[in-house]
CSV table of C-alpha atoms in Angstrom, one decimal:
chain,number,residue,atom,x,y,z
A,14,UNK,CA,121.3,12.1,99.0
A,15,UNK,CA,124.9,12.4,100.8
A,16,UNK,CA,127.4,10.4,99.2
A,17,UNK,CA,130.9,9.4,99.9
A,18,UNK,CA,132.5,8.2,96.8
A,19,UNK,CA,136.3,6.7,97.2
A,20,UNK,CA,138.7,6.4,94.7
A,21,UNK,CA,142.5,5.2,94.5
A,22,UNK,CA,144.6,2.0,93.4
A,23,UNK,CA,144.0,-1.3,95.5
A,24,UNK,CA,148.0,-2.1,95.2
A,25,UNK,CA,150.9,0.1,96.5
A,26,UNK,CA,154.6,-1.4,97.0
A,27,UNK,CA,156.5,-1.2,99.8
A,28,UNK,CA,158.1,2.4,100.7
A,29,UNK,CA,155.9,4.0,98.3
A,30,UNK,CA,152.7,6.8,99.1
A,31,UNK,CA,149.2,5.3,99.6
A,32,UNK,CA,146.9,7.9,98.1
A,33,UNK,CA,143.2,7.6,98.5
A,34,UNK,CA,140.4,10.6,97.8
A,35,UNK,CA,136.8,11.2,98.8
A,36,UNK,CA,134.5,12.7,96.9
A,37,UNK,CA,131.6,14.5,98.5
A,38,UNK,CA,128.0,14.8,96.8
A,39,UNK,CA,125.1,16.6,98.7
A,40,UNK,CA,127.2,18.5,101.4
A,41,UNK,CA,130.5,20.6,101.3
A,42,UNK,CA,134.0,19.8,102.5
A,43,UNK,CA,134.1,23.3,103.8
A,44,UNK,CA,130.6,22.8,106.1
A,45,UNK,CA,131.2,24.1,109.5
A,46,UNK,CA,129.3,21.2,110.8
A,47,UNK,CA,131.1,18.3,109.8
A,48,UNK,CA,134.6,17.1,110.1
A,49,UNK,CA,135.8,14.9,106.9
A,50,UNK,CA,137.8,11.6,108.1
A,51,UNK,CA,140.3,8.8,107.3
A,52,UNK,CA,139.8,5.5,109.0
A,53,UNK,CA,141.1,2.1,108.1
A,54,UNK,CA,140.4,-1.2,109.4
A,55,UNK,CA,142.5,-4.4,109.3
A,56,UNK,CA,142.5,-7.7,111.0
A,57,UNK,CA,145.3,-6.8,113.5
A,58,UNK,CA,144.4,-3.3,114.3
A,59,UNK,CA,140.5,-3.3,114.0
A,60,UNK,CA,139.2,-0.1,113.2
A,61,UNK,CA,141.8,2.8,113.3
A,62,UNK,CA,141.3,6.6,112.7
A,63,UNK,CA,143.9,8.2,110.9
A,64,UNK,CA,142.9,11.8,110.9
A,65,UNK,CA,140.2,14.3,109.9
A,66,UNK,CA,140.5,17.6,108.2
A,67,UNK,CA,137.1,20.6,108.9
A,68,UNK,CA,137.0,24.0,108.3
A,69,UNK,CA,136.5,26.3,110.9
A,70,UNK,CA,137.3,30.1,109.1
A,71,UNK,CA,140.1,28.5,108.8
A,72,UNK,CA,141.5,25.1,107.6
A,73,UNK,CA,142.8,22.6,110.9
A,74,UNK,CA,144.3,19.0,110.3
A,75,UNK,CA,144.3,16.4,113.1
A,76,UNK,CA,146.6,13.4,113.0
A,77,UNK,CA,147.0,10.1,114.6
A,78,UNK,CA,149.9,9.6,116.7
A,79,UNK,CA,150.3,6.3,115.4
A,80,UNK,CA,150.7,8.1,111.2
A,81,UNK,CA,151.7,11.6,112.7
A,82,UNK,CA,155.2,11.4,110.6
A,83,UNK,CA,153.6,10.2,107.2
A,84,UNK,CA,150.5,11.4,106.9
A,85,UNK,CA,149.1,14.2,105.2
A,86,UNK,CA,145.3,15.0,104.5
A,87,UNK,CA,143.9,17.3,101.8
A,88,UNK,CA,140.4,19.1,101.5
A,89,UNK,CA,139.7,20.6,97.6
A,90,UNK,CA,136.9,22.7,98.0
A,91,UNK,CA,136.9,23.2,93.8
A,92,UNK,CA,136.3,19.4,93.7
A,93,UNK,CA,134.7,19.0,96.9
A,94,UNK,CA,136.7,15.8,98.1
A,95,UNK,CA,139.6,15.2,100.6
A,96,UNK,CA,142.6,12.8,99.9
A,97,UNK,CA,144.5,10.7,102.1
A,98,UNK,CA,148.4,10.4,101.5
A,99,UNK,CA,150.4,8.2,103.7
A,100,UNK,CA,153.6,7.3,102.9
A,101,UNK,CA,156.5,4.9,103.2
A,102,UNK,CA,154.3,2.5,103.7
A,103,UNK,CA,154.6,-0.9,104.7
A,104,UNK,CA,153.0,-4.3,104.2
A,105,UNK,CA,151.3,-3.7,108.0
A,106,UNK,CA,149.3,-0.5,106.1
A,107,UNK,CA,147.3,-3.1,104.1
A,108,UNK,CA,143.9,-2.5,105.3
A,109,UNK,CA,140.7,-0.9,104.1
A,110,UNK,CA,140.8,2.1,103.7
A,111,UNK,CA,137.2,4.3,104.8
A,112,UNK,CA,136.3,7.8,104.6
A,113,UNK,CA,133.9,9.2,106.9
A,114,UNK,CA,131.7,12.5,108.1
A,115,UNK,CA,131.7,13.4,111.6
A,116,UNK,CA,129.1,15.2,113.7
A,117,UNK,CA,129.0,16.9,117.0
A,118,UNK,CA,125.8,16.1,119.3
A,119,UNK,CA,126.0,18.0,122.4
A,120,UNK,CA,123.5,17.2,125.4
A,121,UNK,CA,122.9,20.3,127.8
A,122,UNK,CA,121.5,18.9,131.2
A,123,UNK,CA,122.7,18.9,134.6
A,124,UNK,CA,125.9,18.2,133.0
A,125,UNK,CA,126.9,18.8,129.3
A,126,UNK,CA,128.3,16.0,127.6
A,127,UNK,CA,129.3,15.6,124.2
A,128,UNK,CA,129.3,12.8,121.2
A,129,UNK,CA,130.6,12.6,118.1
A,130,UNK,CA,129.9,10.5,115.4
A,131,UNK,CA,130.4,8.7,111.6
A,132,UNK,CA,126.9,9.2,110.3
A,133,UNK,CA,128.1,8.6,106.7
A,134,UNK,CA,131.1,6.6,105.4
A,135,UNK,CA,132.5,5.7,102.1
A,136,UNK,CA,131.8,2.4,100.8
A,137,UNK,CA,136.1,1.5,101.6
A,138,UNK,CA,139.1,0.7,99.5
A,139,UNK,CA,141.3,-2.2,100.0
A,140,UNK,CA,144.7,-1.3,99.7
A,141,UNK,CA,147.0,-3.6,99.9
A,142,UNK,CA,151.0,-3.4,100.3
A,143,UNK,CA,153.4,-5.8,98.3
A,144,UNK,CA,155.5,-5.8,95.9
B,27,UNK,CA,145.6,-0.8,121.4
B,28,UNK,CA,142.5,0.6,121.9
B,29,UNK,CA,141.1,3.1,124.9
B,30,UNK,CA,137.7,1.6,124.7
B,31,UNK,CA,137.1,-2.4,126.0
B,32,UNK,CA,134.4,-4.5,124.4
B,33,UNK,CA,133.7,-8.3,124.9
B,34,UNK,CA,135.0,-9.9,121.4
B,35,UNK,CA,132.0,-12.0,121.4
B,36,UNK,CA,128.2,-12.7,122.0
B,37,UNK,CA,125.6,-14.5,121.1
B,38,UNK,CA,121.8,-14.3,121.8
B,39,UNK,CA,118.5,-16.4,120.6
B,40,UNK,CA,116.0,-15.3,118.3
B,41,UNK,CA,113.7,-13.2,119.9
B,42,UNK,CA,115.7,-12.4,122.9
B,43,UNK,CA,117.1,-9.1,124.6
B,44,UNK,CA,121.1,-8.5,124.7
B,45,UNK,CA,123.6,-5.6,126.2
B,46,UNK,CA,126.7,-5.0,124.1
B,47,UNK,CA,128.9,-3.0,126.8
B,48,UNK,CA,132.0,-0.8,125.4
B,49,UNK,CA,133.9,0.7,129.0
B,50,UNK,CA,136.6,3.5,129.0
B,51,UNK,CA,137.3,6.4,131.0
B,52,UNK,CA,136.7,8.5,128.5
B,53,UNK,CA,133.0,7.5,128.5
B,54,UNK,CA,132.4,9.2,131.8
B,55,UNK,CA,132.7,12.5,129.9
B,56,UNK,CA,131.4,11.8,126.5
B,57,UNK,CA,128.7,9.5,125.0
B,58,UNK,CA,129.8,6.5,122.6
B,59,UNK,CA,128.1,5.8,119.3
B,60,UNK,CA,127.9,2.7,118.0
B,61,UNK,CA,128.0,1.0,114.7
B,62,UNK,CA,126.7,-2.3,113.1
B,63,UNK,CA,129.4,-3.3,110.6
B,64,UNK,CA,128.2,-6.7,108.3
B,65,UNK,CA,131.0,-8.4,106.2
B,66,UNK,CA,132.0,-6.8,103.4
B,67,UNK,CA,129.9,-3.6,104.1
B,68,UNK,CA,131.3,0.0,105.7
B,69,UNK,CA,130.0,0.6,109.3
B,70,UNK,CA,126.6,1.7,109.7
B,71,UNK,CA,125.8,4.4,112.9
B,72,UNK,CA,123.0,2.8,115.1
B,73,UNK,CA,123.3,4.4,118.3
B,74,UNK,CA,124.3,8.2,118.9
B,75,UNK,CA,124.2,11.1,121.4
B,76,UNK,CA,123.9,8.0,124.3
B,77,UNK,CA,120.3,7.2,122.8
B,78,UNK,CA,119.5,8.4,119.4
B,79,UNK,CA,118.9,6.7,116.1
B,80,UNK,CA,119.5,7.5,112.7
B,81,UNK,CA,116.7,7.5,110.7
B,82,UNK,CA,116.0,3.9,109.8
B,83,UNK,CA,117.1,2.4,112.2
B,84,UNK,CA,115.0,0.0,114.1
B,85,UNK,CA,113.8,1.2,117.5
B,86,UNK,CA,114.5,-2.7,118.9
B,87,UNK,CA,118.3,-0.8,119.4
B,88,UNK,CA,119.1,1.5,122.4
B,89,UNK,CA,121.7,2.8,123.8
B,90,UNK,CA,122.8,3.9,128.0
B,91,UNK,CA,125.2,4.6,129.4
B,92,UNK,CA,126.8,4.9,133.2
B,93,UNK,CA,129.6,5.5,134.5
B,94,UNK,CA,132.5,4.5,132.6
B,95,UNK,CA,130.3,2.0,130.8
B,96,UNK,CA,128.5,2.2,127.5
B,97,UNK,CA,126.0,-0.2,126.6
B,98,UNK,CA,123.7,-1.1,123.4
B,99,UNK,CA,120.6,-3.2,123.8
B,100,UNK,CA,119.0,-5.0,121.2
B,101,UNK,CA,115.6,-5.6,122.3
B,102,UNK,CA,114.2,-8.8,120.3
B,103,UNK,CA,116.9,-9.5,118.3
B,104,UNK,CA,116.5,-10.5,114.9
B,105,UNK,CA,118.7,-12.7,112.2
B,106,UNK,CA,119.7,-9.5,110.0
B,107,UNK,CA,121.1,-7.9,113.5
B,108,UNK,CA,124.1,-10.8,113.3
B,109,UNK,CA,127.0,-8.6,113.1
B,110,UNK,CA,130.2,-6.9,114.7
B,111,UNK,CA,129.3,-3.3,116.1
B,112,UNK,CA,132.1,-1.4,117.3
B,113,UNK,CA,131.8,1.8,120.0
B,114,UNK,CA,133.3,4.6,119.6
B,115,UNK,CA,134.5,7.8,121.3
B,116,UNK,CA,136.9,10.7,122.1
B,117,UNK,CA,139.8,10.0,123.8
B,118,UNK,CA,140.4,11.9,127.7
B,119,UNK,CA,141.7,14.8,125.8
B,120,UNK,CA,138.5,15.0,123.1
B,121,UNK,CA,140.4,14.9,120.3
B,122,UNK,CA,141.7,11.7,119.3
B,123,UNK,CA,138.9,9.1,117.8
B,124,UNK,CA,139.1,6.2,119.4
B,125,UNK,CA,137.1,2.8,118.5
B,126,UNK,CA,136.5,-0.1,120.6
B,127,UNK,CA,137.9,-3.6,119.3
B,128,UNK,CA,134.0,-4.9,118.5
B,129,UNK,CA,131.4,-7.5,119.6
B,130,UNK,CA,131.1,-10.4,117.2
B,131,UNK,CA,127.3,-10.7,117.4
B,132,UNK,CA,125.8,-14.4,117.0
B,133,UNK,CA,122.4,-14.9,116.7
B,134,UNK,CA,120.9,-18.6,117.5
């Protein structure tokens, strides 16, 4: 069975780095089907994707515009997990934290249109900013 | 804010039929998924590829879409479907995931 198992302290201060990882059982953080993500979800900002990391004969990293500056997204392939790093964060980063695989469906008809989804997401980690 | 619009809130009897709509441009080039979040749990896919279901997932939900307009119907609505489900997308360019701000499902 696929599993997404998070990991990381519920308590950062203020101007410090937020670091969360992902472990991955029963699939491969270096599959070329799959993109491995970071999406958080607060009150005031609903959900929000922060950025994805996939392996495609070579490793790419995709960033929210909104993080772009303090973000930075790690894939271990030894461990099999990815890691989320923001920093300088502030109390409007408190949120929960999920981590999420992404697939591609792709309908060819008359015209070819595309979806991607979260089939399988981490169970989330509250993180919370104060001091 | 987000690229993709849903109503903040519905509600629906027991029994009955109801369309949860998510609109964006975006959604006249690629399908929506959608997700049935209950509180305290992560997000659960119901709906991808404009009308598939994960396995498990009851076939009282469907998905459609036209236009700019996605829509999920829940056809006989039950009390365990009372929930928020988000959509969610590509933005124009395809790359940037976008969600939209979710439907507070009520069942009477």
């Amino acid at each position: 069975q696929v599993q997404l198992q998070q990991s990381g302290p519920g308590l950062v201060k203020p101007s410090q780095t937020l670091s969360v990882t992902c472990a991955i059982s029963g699939d491969s953080v270096s599959s070329n089907t799959a993109t491995w993500n970071w999406i958080r979800q607060s009150p005031s900002r609903g959900l929000e994707w922060l950025g994805r990391t996939y392996f495609r004969s070579k490793w790419f990293y995709d960033y929210a515009l909104s993080v772009k500056s303090r973000i930075t997204i790690n894939a271990d392939t030894s461990r099999s997990q990815f890691s989320l790093q923001l920093n300088s964060v502030t109390p409007e980063d408190t949120a929960v934290y999920y981590c999420a695989r992404e697939r591609r469906f792709t309908f060819f008809g008359v015209v070819t249109r595309t979806n991607w989804y979260f089939d399988l997401w981490g169970r989330g980690t509250l993180v919370t900013v104060s001091s | 804010s987000s690229e993709l619009t849903q109503d903040p809130a519905v509600s629906v009897a027991l029994g009955q039929t109801v369309r949860i709509t998510c609109q964006g441009d975006s959604l006249r080039n690629y399908y929506a998924s959608w997700y049935q979040q209950k509180p305290g749990q992560a997000p659960l896919l119901v709906i991808y590829g404009e009308n598939y279901r994960p396995s498990g997932i009851p076939d009282r939900f469907s998905g459609s879409s036209s236009g700019n307009t996605a829509s999920l119907t829940i056809t006989g609505a039950q009390a365990e479907d009372e929930a928020d489900y988000y959509c969610n997308s590509r933005d124009s360019s395809g790359n940037v995931v976008v969600f939209g701000g979710g439907t507070k499902l009520t069942v009477l």
